[in-house]
XYZ file of C-alpha atoms in Angstrom:
778
model
C 37.738 82.939 125.057
C 38.612 81.300 121.675
C 39.938 83.129 118.565
C 36.536 82.075 116.830
C 34.421 83.562 119.634
C 36.540 86.842 119.346
C 35.747 86.798 115.963
C 31.907 86.424 116.427
C 32.100 82.634 115.121
C 30.750 81.023 118.186
C 27.206 79.763 117.294
C 27.068 76.889 119.495
C 24.504 78.402 121.659
C 22.422 79.750 118.661
C 18.997 77.875 117.987
C 18.946 76.844 114.578
C 15.537 78.009 113.237
C 15.225 74.721 110.665
C 16.357 72.244 113.574
C 12.892 70.495 113.464
C 13.198 70.250 109.665
C 16.770 68.702 109.966
C 15.724 66.437 112.679
C 12.864 64.794 110.491
C 15.310 64.221 107.637
C 18.409 62.992 109.485
C 19.035 60.684 112.357
C 22.031 62.817 113.539
C 21.051 66.557 112.349
C 23.774 69.119 111.890
C 23.535 72.845 111.462
C 20.978 73.814 108.463
C 22.392 75.388 105.304
C 20.607 78.467 106.382
C 22.370 78.733 109.711
C 26.058 78.118 107.826
C 25.279 80.880 105.344
C 24.481 83.071 108.327
C 27.870 82.294 110.207
C 30.028 82.912 107.220
C 28.137 86.178 106.533
C 28.705 87.240 110.025
C 32.229 86.398 110.081
C 32.770 88.713 106.956
C 35.454 86.589 105.506
C 36.151 83.190 104.083
C 35.995 80.574 106.544
C 37.679 77.177 106.613
C 35.830 73.695 107.538
C 37.552 73.418 110.694
C 36.418 76.884 111.879
C 32.876 76.309 110.821
C 32.784 72.872 113.026
C 34.344 74.836 115.957
C 31.844 77.511 115.662
C 29.084 75.114 116.040
C 30.696 72.797 118.332
C 30.776 69.694 116.152
C 33.378 67.152 117.291
C 32.415 63.665 116.516
C 33.523 61.814 113.398
C 30.033 61.434 112.165
C 29.209 65.057 112.836
C 32.408 66.119 110.903
C 31.605 63.953 107.965
C 28.092 65.317 107.759
C 29.287 68.825 107.774
C 31.841 68.030 104.888
C 29.056 66.441 102.945
C 26.883 69.439 103.568
C 29.521 71.852 102.521
C 30.285 69.973 99.551
C 26.546 70.017 98.606
C 26.421 73.642 98.962
C 29.351 74.334 96.922
C 27.930 72.073 94.322
C 24.485 74.024 94.300
C 26.238 77.302 94.107
C 25.488 78.674 97.527
C 29.399 78.541 98.586
C 32.450 78.989 96.569
C 35.483 77.067 97.828
C 38.775 79.154 97.127
C 42.175 78.170 96.527
C 43.137 78.637 100.276
C 40.824 75.788 101.254
C 37.958 78.261 102.773
C 34.466 78.571 102.088
C 33.027 82.066 100.925
C 29.643 83.319 100.082
C 28.312 83.662 96.544
C 27.293 87.147 95.451
C 24.241 86.209 93.012
C 24.722 89.808 91.280
C 28.204 88.799 90.196
C 28.628 85.103 90.012
C 25.926 82.811 88.704
C 25.685 79.089 89.174
C 24.440 76.782 86.686
C 24.426 73.775 84.188
C 26.821 73.979 80.926
C 25.042 73.388 77.777
C 27.359 72.402 74.773
C 26.959 72.775 71.205
C 28.596 70.942 68.488
C 30.211 74.081 66.977
C 32.085 74.737 70.135
C 30.464 77.285 71.751
C 28.042 76.631 74.852
C 25.896 78.396 77.327
C 25.264 78.456 80.887
C 21.729 77.685 82.045
C 21.321 79.448 85.524
C 19.920 77.383 88.257
C 17.402 80.348 89.142
C 16.218 79.956 85.518
C 17.235 83.360 84.464
C 18.592 84.336 81.050
C 21.196 82.000 79.805
C 24.892 83.299 79.503
C 26.818 82.618 76.282
C 30.345 80.731 76.711
C 32.864 81.215 74.085
C 34.768 78.297 72.516
C 37.733 79.201 74.619
C 35.660 79.256 77.653
C 34.241 75.826 76.723
C 37.629 74.328 76.646
C 37.876 73.694 80.269
C 34.309 72.218 80.866
C 32.254 69.423 79.144
C 28.555 69.298 78.468
C 26.268 68.968 81.753
C 29.093 70.017 83.976
C 27.979 72.654 86.681
C 30.026 76.030 86.890
C 30.019 79.320 88.487
C 30.159 82.012 85.975
C 30.791 85.709 86.030
C 28.984 87.960 83.496
C 31.960 89.540 81.569
C 29.978 91.647 79.071
C 27.543 91.535 76.128
C 28.338 90.170 72.861
C 27.757 91.599 69.403
C 24.332 89.752 69.332
C 23.233 91.402 72.695
C 23.491 88.356 74.701
C 25.243 88.191 78.129
C 28.492 86.682 78.028
C 30.114 84.800 80.625
C 33.559 83.772 82.276
C 33.940 80.592 84.166
C 35.125 81.329 87.378
C 35.044 77.992 89.045
C 33.913 74.422 88.103
C 31.518 73.078 90.742
C 30.746 69.887 89.623
C 32.310 67.300 86.893
C 29.259 65.015 85.369
C 31.157 63.433 82.501
C 33.422 60.531 83.736
C 32.912 58.125 80.826
C 32.632 59.022 77.019
C 31.778 56.379 74.418
C 32.962 56.748 70.951
C 35.303 55.534 68.210
C 39.284 54.605 69.126
C 41.319 56.642 66.340
C 45.099 56.542 65.917
C 46.675 59.077 63.851
C 50.296 59.966 63.471
C 51.212 58.308 66.710
C 48.671 59.872 68.564
C 45.583 57.893 69.860
C 42.514 59.322 71.188
C 38.657 58.459 71.439
C 36.298 60.671 69.151
C 33.022 61.183 71.252
C 29.935 59.793 69.730
C 27.858 62.478 71.581
C 28.441 65.611 69.495
C 27.523 67.759 72.528
C 31.165 66.760 73.838
C 33.387 68.324 71.491
C 36.787 67.439 72.775
C 38.431 64.333 71.879
C 39.736 62.239 74.763
C 43.241 61.870 74.733
C 44.578 58.004 75.441
C 48.236 58.012 76.778
C 50.321 54.969 75.394
C 49.651 51.859 77.484
C 46.214 52.951 78.355
C 44.474 51.512 75.190
C 43.424 48.153 76.754
C 44.095 46.526 73.490
C 41.632 48.424 71.457
C 41.847 48.337 67.670
C 41.516 51.296 65.399
C 37.868 52.067 64.773
C 36.288 49.919 67.322
C 33.829 51.306 69.633
C 35.072 51.970 73.218
C 34.570 53.442 76.557
C 36.968 55.887 77.837
C 37.190 56.813 81.358
C 38.422 60.248 82.056
C 41.250 60.406 84.361
C 41.897 64.112 83.987
C 39.116 66.707 83.201
C 39.932 69.420 80.732
C 41.534 72.823 81.662
C 41.765 75.993 79.693
C 45.024 74.679 78.034
C 44.717 71.065 77.864
C 42.160 68.409 76.484
C 40.688 65.584 78.685
C 42.682 62.545 79.358
C 41.575 59.044 79.592
C 42.005 55.308 79.528
C 39.971 52.654 77.696
C 37.869 50.858 80.353
C 35.601 49.066 77.918
C 35.706 47.743 74.194
C 32.198 47.370 72.834
C 33.370 45.887 69.528
C 33.144 46.712 65.639
C 31.291 49.757 64.542
C 28.733 48.151 62.601
C 28.008 45.281 65.040
C 24.075 44.504 65.261
C 22.749 46.324 68.440
C 25.972 48.314 68.733
C 23.671 51.755 68.283
C 21.821 50.540 71.488
C 25.069 49.949 73.526
C 26.388 52.992 72.321
C 23.390 55.187 73.401
C 23.264 53.463 76.701
C 26.551 54.502 77.553
C 26.543 57.756 75.862
C 23.482 59.084 77.984
C 24.471 57.369 81.083
C 21.184 55.261 81.039
C 20.977 52.808 83.980
C 20.636 49.467 82.406
C 21.715 46.875 85.014
C 19.921 46.359 88.358
C 21.666 47.127 91.669
C 22.353 43.915 94.017
C 19.979 45.639 96.562
C 17.050 45.709 93.971
C 17.902 42.092 92.877
C 17.729 40.983 96.661
C 14.532 42.885 97.128
C 12.530 41.483 94.478
C 13.563 37.832 95.116
C 10.364 37.272 97.520
C 7.965 38.316 94.780
C 5.784 35.671 93.429
C 3.959 35.324 89.884
C 0.495 35.629 91.406
C -0.796 38.044 93.918
C -0.883 37.248 97.719
C -4.150 36.690 99.144
C -3.553 39.075 101.906
C -2.730 41.899 99.436
C -6.234 41.355 97.943
C -7.985 42.396 101.547
C -9.812 45.839 102.067
C -10.012 46.498 98.392
C -13.082 46.896 96.171
C -13.616 43.459 94.397
C -14.075 44.257 90.577
C -13.296 40.541 89.399
C -16.713 40.322 88.141
C -16.782 43.547 86.082
C -15.772 42.925 82.512
C -12.606 45.410 82.333
C -10.727 44.800 79.154
C -7.160 46.117 77.937
C -6.570 47.547 74.726
C -3.203 48.055 73.259
C -1.010 47.542 70.340
C -0.435 44.089 68.910
C 3.227 44.096 69.946
C 2.680 45.373 73.665
C 4.393 43.143 76.293
C 2.934 45.018 79.424
C -0.574 46.069 80.270
C -0.820 48.759 82.872
C -4.537 49.819 82.350
C -7.982 48.341 81.969
C -11.116 50.057 80.838
C -15.088 49.620 81.372
C -17.900 51.790 80.522
C -21.778 51.333 81.080
C -24.790 53.348 80.434
C -26.378 55.542 83.353
C -29.689 57.551 83.366
C -27.733 60.723 82.609
C -24.861 59.472 80.379
C -22.136 56.925 81.315
C -19.840 55.566 83.984
C -16.383 55.019 83.058
C -13.908 52.994 85.129
C -10.136 53.226 84.274
C -8.300 50.620 86.286
C -4.354 51.319 86.511
C -1.938 48.740 87.850
C -1.185 49.389 91.491
C 2.637 49.782 91.350
C 2.747 51.716 94.687
C 1.815 48.745 96.338
C 4.916 47.043 95.469
C 7.465 49.833 95.274
C 7.539 51.469 98.870
C 9.154 54.982 99.389
C 12.818 54.924 100.198
C 13.169 50.995 99.205
C 15.889 49.966 96.960
C 13.501 49.543 94.024
C 12.006 52.919 94.669
C 15.478 54.565 94.538
C 16.324 53.063 91.391
C 13.021 53.822 89.821
C 13.518 57.372 90.804
C 17.069 57.257 89.204
C 15.751 55.860 86.038
C 12.402 58.142 85.980
C 11.240 56.715 82.911
C 11.410 53.409 80.706
C 13.336 54.094 77.624
C 12.027 52.547 74.365
C 14.257 51.692 71.698
C 13.236 49.840 68.302
C 12.729 46.323 69.486
C 14.052 46.610 72.992
C 13.354 48.378 76.275
C 15.279 49.545 79.270
C 12.375 49.341 81.830
C 11.756 51.545 84.881
C 10.974 48.564 87.125
C 12.279 45.006 87.080
C 10.480 42.320 84.591
C 8.914 40.598 87.742
C 6.699 43.612 88.041
C 6.551 45.457 84.448
C 5.792 42.275 82.928
C 4.276 40.239 85.769
C 2.661 41.522 88.934
C 1.978 44.955 87.692
C 0.874 43.756 84.076
C -2.669 43.228 83.718
C -2.857 39.988 81.908
C -6.321 38.512 81.108
C -7.774 36.177 83.552
C -5.263 36.999 86.354
C -5.901 38.716 89.577
C -4.246 41.984 89.705
C -4.117 44.771 92.073
C -5.160 48.125 90.841
C -6.032 51.887 91.626
C -9.298 52.909 89.970
C -10.655 56.030 88.516
C -14.260 55.973 88.412
C -15.881 58.938 86.377
C -19.554 59.821 85.893
C -19.835 61.480 82.549
C -23.031 63.163 81.322
C -24.520 63.068 77.700
C -22.348 66.080 76.583
C -18.980 64.210 77.285
C -18.382 66.116 80.536
C -17.048 64.350 83.604
C -19.300 65.387 86.374
C -17.799 63.468 89.358
C -14.859 61.413 89.966
C -13.559 59.189 92.750
C -10.510 56.968 93.358
C -10.411 53.665 95.061
C -8.038 50.558 95.572
C -9.387 47.297 93.917
C -8.737 43.863 92.919
C -9.571 42.982 89.448
C -9.487 40.722 86.516
C -9.012 41.501 82.747
C -11.747 39.853 80.958
C -9.875 40.205 77.554
C -6.736 41.298 75.971
C -7.814 43.458 72.899
C -5.691 45.162 70.409
C -6.554 48.469 68.714
C -6.849 47.034 65.266
C -9.403 44.239 66.523
C -11.474 46.845 68.447
C -11.419 49.032 65.396
C -12.760 46.403 63.152
C -15.626 45.285 65.530
C -16.644 48.972 66.199
C -15.692 50.850 62.877
C -16.151 47.904 60.406
C -18.717 45.596 61.797
C -16.231 42.567 61.567
C -18.675 39.535 62.316
C -16.373 37.159 62.971
C -14.515 39.222 65.755
C -17.796 40.527 67.224
C -18.921 36.911 67.731
C -15.641 35.982 69.322
C -15.829 38.667 71.948
C -19.557 38.770 72.262
C -19.036 38.603 76.041
C -17.760 42.167 75.910
C -18.963 43.591 72.942
C -21.758 45.469 74.586
C -19.581 47.328 76.717
C -17.227 48.164 73.905
C -19.972 49.602 72.185
C -20.909 51.796 75.111
C -17.337 52.824 75.184
C -17.489 53.911 71.715
C -20.658 56.134 72.237
C -18.880 57.627 75.176
C -15.722 58.201 73.251
C -17.754 60.041 70.644
C -19.388 62.395 73.155
C -16.106 63.044 74.783
C -14.632 63.767 71.491
C -17.309 66.452 71.065
C -16.326 67.892 74.309
C -12.625 67.877 73.332
C -13.378 69.880 70.181
C -15.497 72.503 72.219
C -12.720 73.299 74.567
C -10.167 73.322 71.804
C -7.709 70.751 72.657
C -4.786 70.193 70.116
C -5.705 67.470 67.462
C -2.785 67.816 64.953
C -2.419 65.160 62.095
C 0.901 63.852 62.551
C 2.671 60.836 61.060
C 4.097 58.285 63.278
C 6.376 55.421 61.896
C 7.729 52.006 63.027
C 10.976 50.237 62.092
C 10.617 46.770 60.803
C 13.613 44.579 61.341
C 14.887 41.407 59.326
C 17.646 38.989 60.060
C 20.681 40.310 61.856
C 18.772 43.365 63.017
C 18.949 45.181 59.635
C 16.080 47.249 58.768
C 13.696 45.892 56.215
C 11.355 48.851 55.941
C 9.914 51.796 57.689
C 6.276 52.016 57.744
C 3.622 54.483 58.809
C 1.387 53.714 61.950
C -2.078 53.998 61.102
C -4.140 55.544 64.015
C -7.876 54.279 64.267
C -10.916 55.450 66.499
C -9.725 52.665 69.158
C -6.288 54.458 69.684
C -8.453 57.846 69.979
C -10.822 56.207 72.458
C -8.047 55.114 74.778
C -6.108 58.136 74.495
C -9.620 60.050 75.495
C -10.115 57.971 78.432
C -6.538 58.219 79.706
C -6.591 62.118 79.541
C -9.724 62.023 81.395
C -8.288 59.798 84.069
C -5.136 61.987 84.243
C -7.280 65.280 84.373
C -9.397 63.853 87.150
C -6.453 63.039 89.161
C -5.186 66.332 88.821
C -8.174 68.076 89.931
C -8.443 65.780 93.026
C -4.996 66.432 94.217
C -5.439 70.241 93.637
C -8.496 70.005 95.641
C -6.800 68.238 98.310
C -3.879 70.714 98.404
C -1.407 67.731 98.062
C 2.084 68.073 97.145
C 2.048 66.529 93.608
C 3.681 66.642 90.300
C 1.553 68.068 87.457
C 2.237 67.642 83.623
C 2.046 71.361 82.484
C 2.434 72.850 79.070
C 2.530 76.457 78.919
C 1.416 78.547 75.974
C 3.612 79.866 73.450
C 5.890 82.843 74.280
C 5.195 86.268 73.118
C 8.039 86.219 70.886
C 6.814 82.845 69.370
C 3.615 84.406 68.841
C 4.842 87.317 67.031
C 6.835 85.280 64.741
C 3.705 82.968 63.956
C 1.554 85.690 63.316
C 3.914 87.323 60.857
C 4.011 83.866 59.074
C 0.468 83.633 58.950
C 0.138 87.165 57.528
C 2.380 86.355 54.602
C 0.258 83.274 53.478
C -3.015 85.108 53.956
C -3.940 83.939 57.162
C -5.102 85.409 60.691
C -5.214 83.830 63.981
C -7.584 85.234 66.866
C -6.655 85.690 70.509
C -4.483 88.955 70.006
C -1.240 88.497 71.795
C -2.465 85.483 74.003
C -4.156 83.259 71.434
C -6.116 80.208 73.293
C -6.162 76.611 72.228
C -9.459 77.249 70.429
C -7.974 79.710 68.333
C -5.282 77.312 67.355
C -7.809 74.589 66.553
C -10.160 77.102 64.660
C -7.114 77.689 62.392
C -6.079 74.164 61.989
C -9.701 73.372 60.959
C -9.896 76.384 58.404
C -6.730 75.134 56.429
C -7.585 71.547 55.940
C -8.285 72.015 52.075
C -5.296 74.048 51.515
C -2.161 72.519 49.576
C 0.115 74.127 52.247
C -1.792 72.823 55.297
C 0.963 70.656 56.193
C 3.272 73.374 56.223
C 1.128 75.670 58.259
C 0.402 72.757 60.835
C 4.226 72.253 61.158
C 4.730 76.071 61.850
C 1.803 75.757 64.468
C 3.253 72.909 66.211
C 6.782 74.499 66.526
C 5.332 77.617 68.414
C 4.512 75.411 71.027
C 6.516 75.109 74.287
C 7.731 71.702 75.698
C 5.861 70.007 78.438
C 7.434 69.294 81.923
C 6.781 67.998 85.307
C 6.129 70.828 88.034
C 3.887 71.164 91.012
C 2.998 74.460 89.740
C -0.627 74.944 88.566
C -0.061 76.338 85.002
C -2.325 73.956 83.122
C -1.818 72.051 79.936
C -2.312 74.312 76.942
C -2.385 71.607 74.244
C -5.054 69.703 75.914
C -6.764 72.966 76.913
C -7.150 71.746 80.541
C -6.524 73.798 83.591
C -5.378 70.645 85.712
C -3.514 67.619 84.192
C -0.960 65.158 85.579
C 0.258 61.784 84.742
C -1.795 58.902 86.553
C -2.132 56.174 84.058
C 1.348 54.675 83.577
C 3.065 54.112 86.884
C 5.000 51.086 85.339
C 7.169 53.226 83.104
C 6.909 56.814 84.506
C 7.898 57.713 88.272
C 5.760 60.910 88.273
C 2.833 58.659 87.835
C 3.844 56.552 90.837
C 4.242 59.595 92.891
C 0.618 60.630 91.693
C -0.670 57.280 93.024
C 1.073 57.561 96.405
C -0.305 61.096 96.824
C -3.976 59.838 96.089
C -3.733 56.863 98.437
C -2.603 59.215 101.190
C -5.831 61.192 100.656
C -7.984 58.142 100.274
C -6.576 57.123 103.954
C -7.500 60.657 105.242
C -4.219 61.758 105.832
C -3.299 65.537 105.894
C -1.093 66.986 103.069
C 1.657 68.280 105.755
C 2.097 64.673 106.583
C 2.854 63.326 103.268
C 6.372 62.019 102.951
C 7.537 64.397 100.203
C 6.800 68.159 100.657
C 6.691 70.923 97.787
C 10.682 71.613 97.777
C 11.225 68.203 97.238
C 8.316 67.565 94.614
C 9.778 70.639 92.697
C 13.420 69.029 92.461
C 11.910 65.775 91.611
C 9.886 67.218 88.688
C 13.150 68.904 87.211
C 14.751 65.430 87.509
C 12.106 63.567 85.844
C 11.785 66.106 83.116
C 15.492 65.959 82.285
C 15.524 62.190 82.594
C 12.479 62.221 80.066
C 14.588 64.533 77.666
C 17.509 62.085 77.982
C 15.583 59.154 77.038
C 14.057 60.965 74.003
C 17.422 62.029 72.884
C 18.843 58.443 73.309
C 16.067 56.964 71.308
C 16.340 59.676 68.569
C 20.056 58.969 68.323
C 19.533 55.111 67.830
C 16.598 55.741 65.227
C 19.026 58.020 63.409
C 21.782 55.670 63.198
C 19.542 52.970 62.138
C 18.251 55.030 59.367
C 21.503 56.045 58.280
C 22.814 52.317 58.285
C 19.319 51.655 56.265
C 20.262 54.242 53.327
C 23.895 53.106 52.895
C 23.147 51.116 49.821
C 20.606 53.780 48.439
C 23.591 56.248 47.633
C 22.953 57.785 44.150
C 19.116 56.602 43.961
C 16.616 59.294 43.854
C 13.330 59.855 45.948
C 10.487 62.240 46.268
C 10.204 64.284 49.538
C 8.954 67.265 51.494
C 11.071 70.134 53.037
C 10.704 69.312 56.785
C 12.960 72.007 58.323
C 14.746 75.337 56.850
C 18.037 76.609 58.460
C 20.658 79.093 57.415
C 22.851 76.465 56.080
C 20.398 74.544 53.857
C 17.007 72.534 54.303
C 15.935 69.109 55.675
C 13.883 66.774 53.419
C 11.895 63.807 54.670
C 11.569 61.175 51.951
C 8.061 60.464 51.281
C 7.991 56.654 51.124
C 10.992 56.117 53.442
C 10.420 58.506 56.209
C 14.021 59.429 56.395
C 15.387 62.693 56.656
C 18.422 64.339 55.283
C 19.993 67.589 54.485
C 20.356 69.496 51.218
C 23.303 72.074 51.968
C 22.785 75.646 50.803
C 26.298 74.879 48.850
C 24.350 72.562 46.701
C 21.671 74.787 45.523
C 23.596 76.406 42.644
C 25.291 79.657 41.626
C 23.224 81.817 43.935
C 23.157 83.573 47.615
C 20.531 82.352 49.564
C 19.057 84.321 52.513
C 17.398 82.638 55.487
C 14.435 84.155 56.470
C 13.180 82.223 59.802
C 9.947 84.124 60.023
C 8.716 82.678 56.685
C 10.684 79.309 57.031
C 12.438 79.668 53.793
C 15.596 80.061 51.891
C 15.487 82.736 49.115
C 17.970 83.177 46.015
C 19.133 86.774 45.821
C 19.713 86.553 42.180
C 17.115 83.946 40.967
C 14.223 84.562 43.421
C 13.938 81.033 43.808
C 12.672 80.089 47.332
C 12.868 76.787 49.354
C 9.920 76.797 51.823
C 9.003 74.382 54.723
C 6.494 72.015 53.231
C 7.605 72.381 49.564
C 7.489 69.171 47.432
C 11.179 68.169 46.058
C 13.089 65.412 44.575
C 16.389 64.524 45.690
C 19.448 62.266 45.293
C 21.312 60.625 47.953
C 24.639 62.203 47.957
C 26.400 60.617 50.998
C 25.769 58.867 54.389
C 27.866 59.727 57.503
C 27.424 56.913 60.296
C 29.608 58.659 62.593
C 27.719 62.025 62.656
C 24.304 60.309 61.795
C 23.743 62.214 58.777
C 22.516 61.998 55.438
C 23.323 64.529 52.571
C 20.835 64.809 49.688
C 21.622 66.747 46.132
C 18.318 68.557 44.913
C 17.060 67.591 41.380
C 15.308 70.371 39.641
C 13.162 73.172 41.315
C 10.620 72.041 44.010
C 7.083 71.478 43.045
C 5.812 73.952 45.760
C 8.349 76.682 45.104
C 7.299 80.125 44.387
C 8.349 81.540 40.727
C 11.401 83.811 40.602
C 10.318 86.994 42.156
C 11.040 90.466 40.543
C 12.971 92.755 42.648
C 11.473 96.275 42.793
C 13.584 99.324 43.854
C 12.699 99.124 47.654
C 13.989 95.422 47.716
C 17.195 96.519 45.928
C 17.856 99.433 48.445
C 17.213 97.362 51.513
C 19.414 94.375 50.162
C 22.378 96.018 51.337
C 20.821 96.582 54.834
C 19.456 93.099 55.010
C 23.028 91.616 54.176
C 24.553 93.103 57.227
C 21.907 91.028 59.245
C 23.439 87.925 61.016
C 21.231 84.807 60.676
C 21.161 82.060 63.098
C 20.638 78.306 62.986
C 17.073 77.677 63.443
C 16.102 75.237 66.133
C 14.242 72.323 64.075
C 12.315 69.489 65.153
C 13.324 66.413 63.224
C 10.556 63.953 62.398
C 10.677 60.892 64.932
C 10.124 57.304 64.455
C 8.063 56.327 67.435
C 8.574 52.948 68.689
C 7.156 53.074 72.223
C 4.280 50.713 72.756
C 0.801 52.416 73.364
C 2.425 55.915 72.465
C -1.026 57.184 71.509
C -2.523 56.813 74.931
C 0.355 57.395 77.114
C 2.632 60.363 75.558
C 0.247 63.125 76.148
């Protein structure tokens, strides 16, 4: 008998309860993760890879390599810990917590646990050995003075930063790269001879050769020189590398798309419903380059029939193909000002899957019957071949329907009757939207207009008209119909969920509303209707903008998940993304799930099960946030560049966010945001009240509140940090008069001064440059 057998580690004859699952996934399956954990637990001690292989009778090179990869994956996922003696041991979930590192510019950080538990605070000292987005195993070491669980890093499980983009700096004989991403707080040291000829101040890419430790900074070498800091387009090059955005196509993808033609193959049209004679039209922005949806409406005895035809991306992108793997890797198209990194190659995104006028296109259609009250009473999905009968813009449709533009109505007389039916349908659906209480906040979108050499000429507001709202309403209806259909079929699918506000945010919101003399119904769990009733009641108030901003900031962030949690903002029990598979991977997955149902197949036979769908939802949600952050960085950089020649000039603005260190002001005419630091507010001590979103002077009683009108002077512009500083001129028009202090206020001041205030999380105003954002961003 072998030593392993004597120690109870002979598992070669044990049947793996998950053998069938492994066989379905792998051509040469090995023991499941569950069985490996059972083996180590039964052994009662750390176990080496050789021992594990012998216990399962694994001998071939392929089996040993598969085991190595599986053990590394289990280590990466926090299921196993690899100790210094090169052995694997179990992770006690009560003592050791695996998760992802979130770094902050001030040097501290948090561990976000894999099990979605409470975040653990990591001190700047602990953060010395990791970088943002690394994965680590952390032990709870205590509770800090703010009552947060504090952690100590036991093991770094996964290093996720291999390259850093930033400025090349030389100081006192030392050279290093100062990261552009402020979440990476450590400079990358560049040894002599590793600078690759980079000049001081140039933007470069540093490849990390030695990761940070508790006592040493990361060390690297210059692998790419991007060029001068102020070169046109540099902000996008930097963002692509800072956020690791895939921007080139793998060779496998290039090979796969070579056979694609400019026209749809005749055999691909067979077996589909022929809608080429139905006058479907596209309605998009004037600068849109791809058209992935077309609409048509006709009157029925009880209301309307609405067709929403979506480009059939799933026909061309098959699961597991090189195209599919790269689309999944990207998850979303990334829209920068006047430049896009698409999720799919141009031959699809601007070709076969773009619904250009008078060209045959494959589509998946959502057909809805809608009653006179604007309610969807029935919906079905089917594959079709179609032709767009007109390429229309929002402005043209608005001119025809809202302003009765005679020349345009004459030009598009062939489709005008159907446009008028769409408008009548939209008004009915709009009424239904108000009945259910869907959010409809009045927010301002902006667009950056460039001149020569990619210099900003101006920043202009985007005017939304009824054509924008009409398409948005139709897309929401199709998305909701898709969610209901897949829920009814019990299919594995990605939903777009938007949970209601947390109890803590509701308490804070109601405290604020009480201070401004308002009340919101719904008790501890207000509904979307309660939110919209309050919004309607404040339209004529001078502080309506302030109140609406606070209401928006009480909302949660929408994510992708298979859980049936509904969409709070749209007041819908079921919602998904179906209408834009060209630029969003979740939409492509929804199309595949619908086609699976159309073909009469069972949920169990779908190629992607609920566990995989859950992981995919997290991946897509993360990449969506990454794209938003990259776009926000580029826009912030461009706005800073735009403001460089305006130092010393004065502007009117509105306070857009209040923090413990000052307040942010958005300039009314330029739509640019900057900080008035608390030290620039004069000889007074200002206290931050996060509930009422204000700074209040202890001596003068002057208050600076969210939504107040102010006048500021541009004091400085920092391109490296993407920050603009303002100096305040006078007292804000909306600020309250200095308040008299009564005895109770004086007596409580000493107690209040002891309270620590945190920097509030603020939501910066966004310059939205995504095409068709109004109908696709819900």
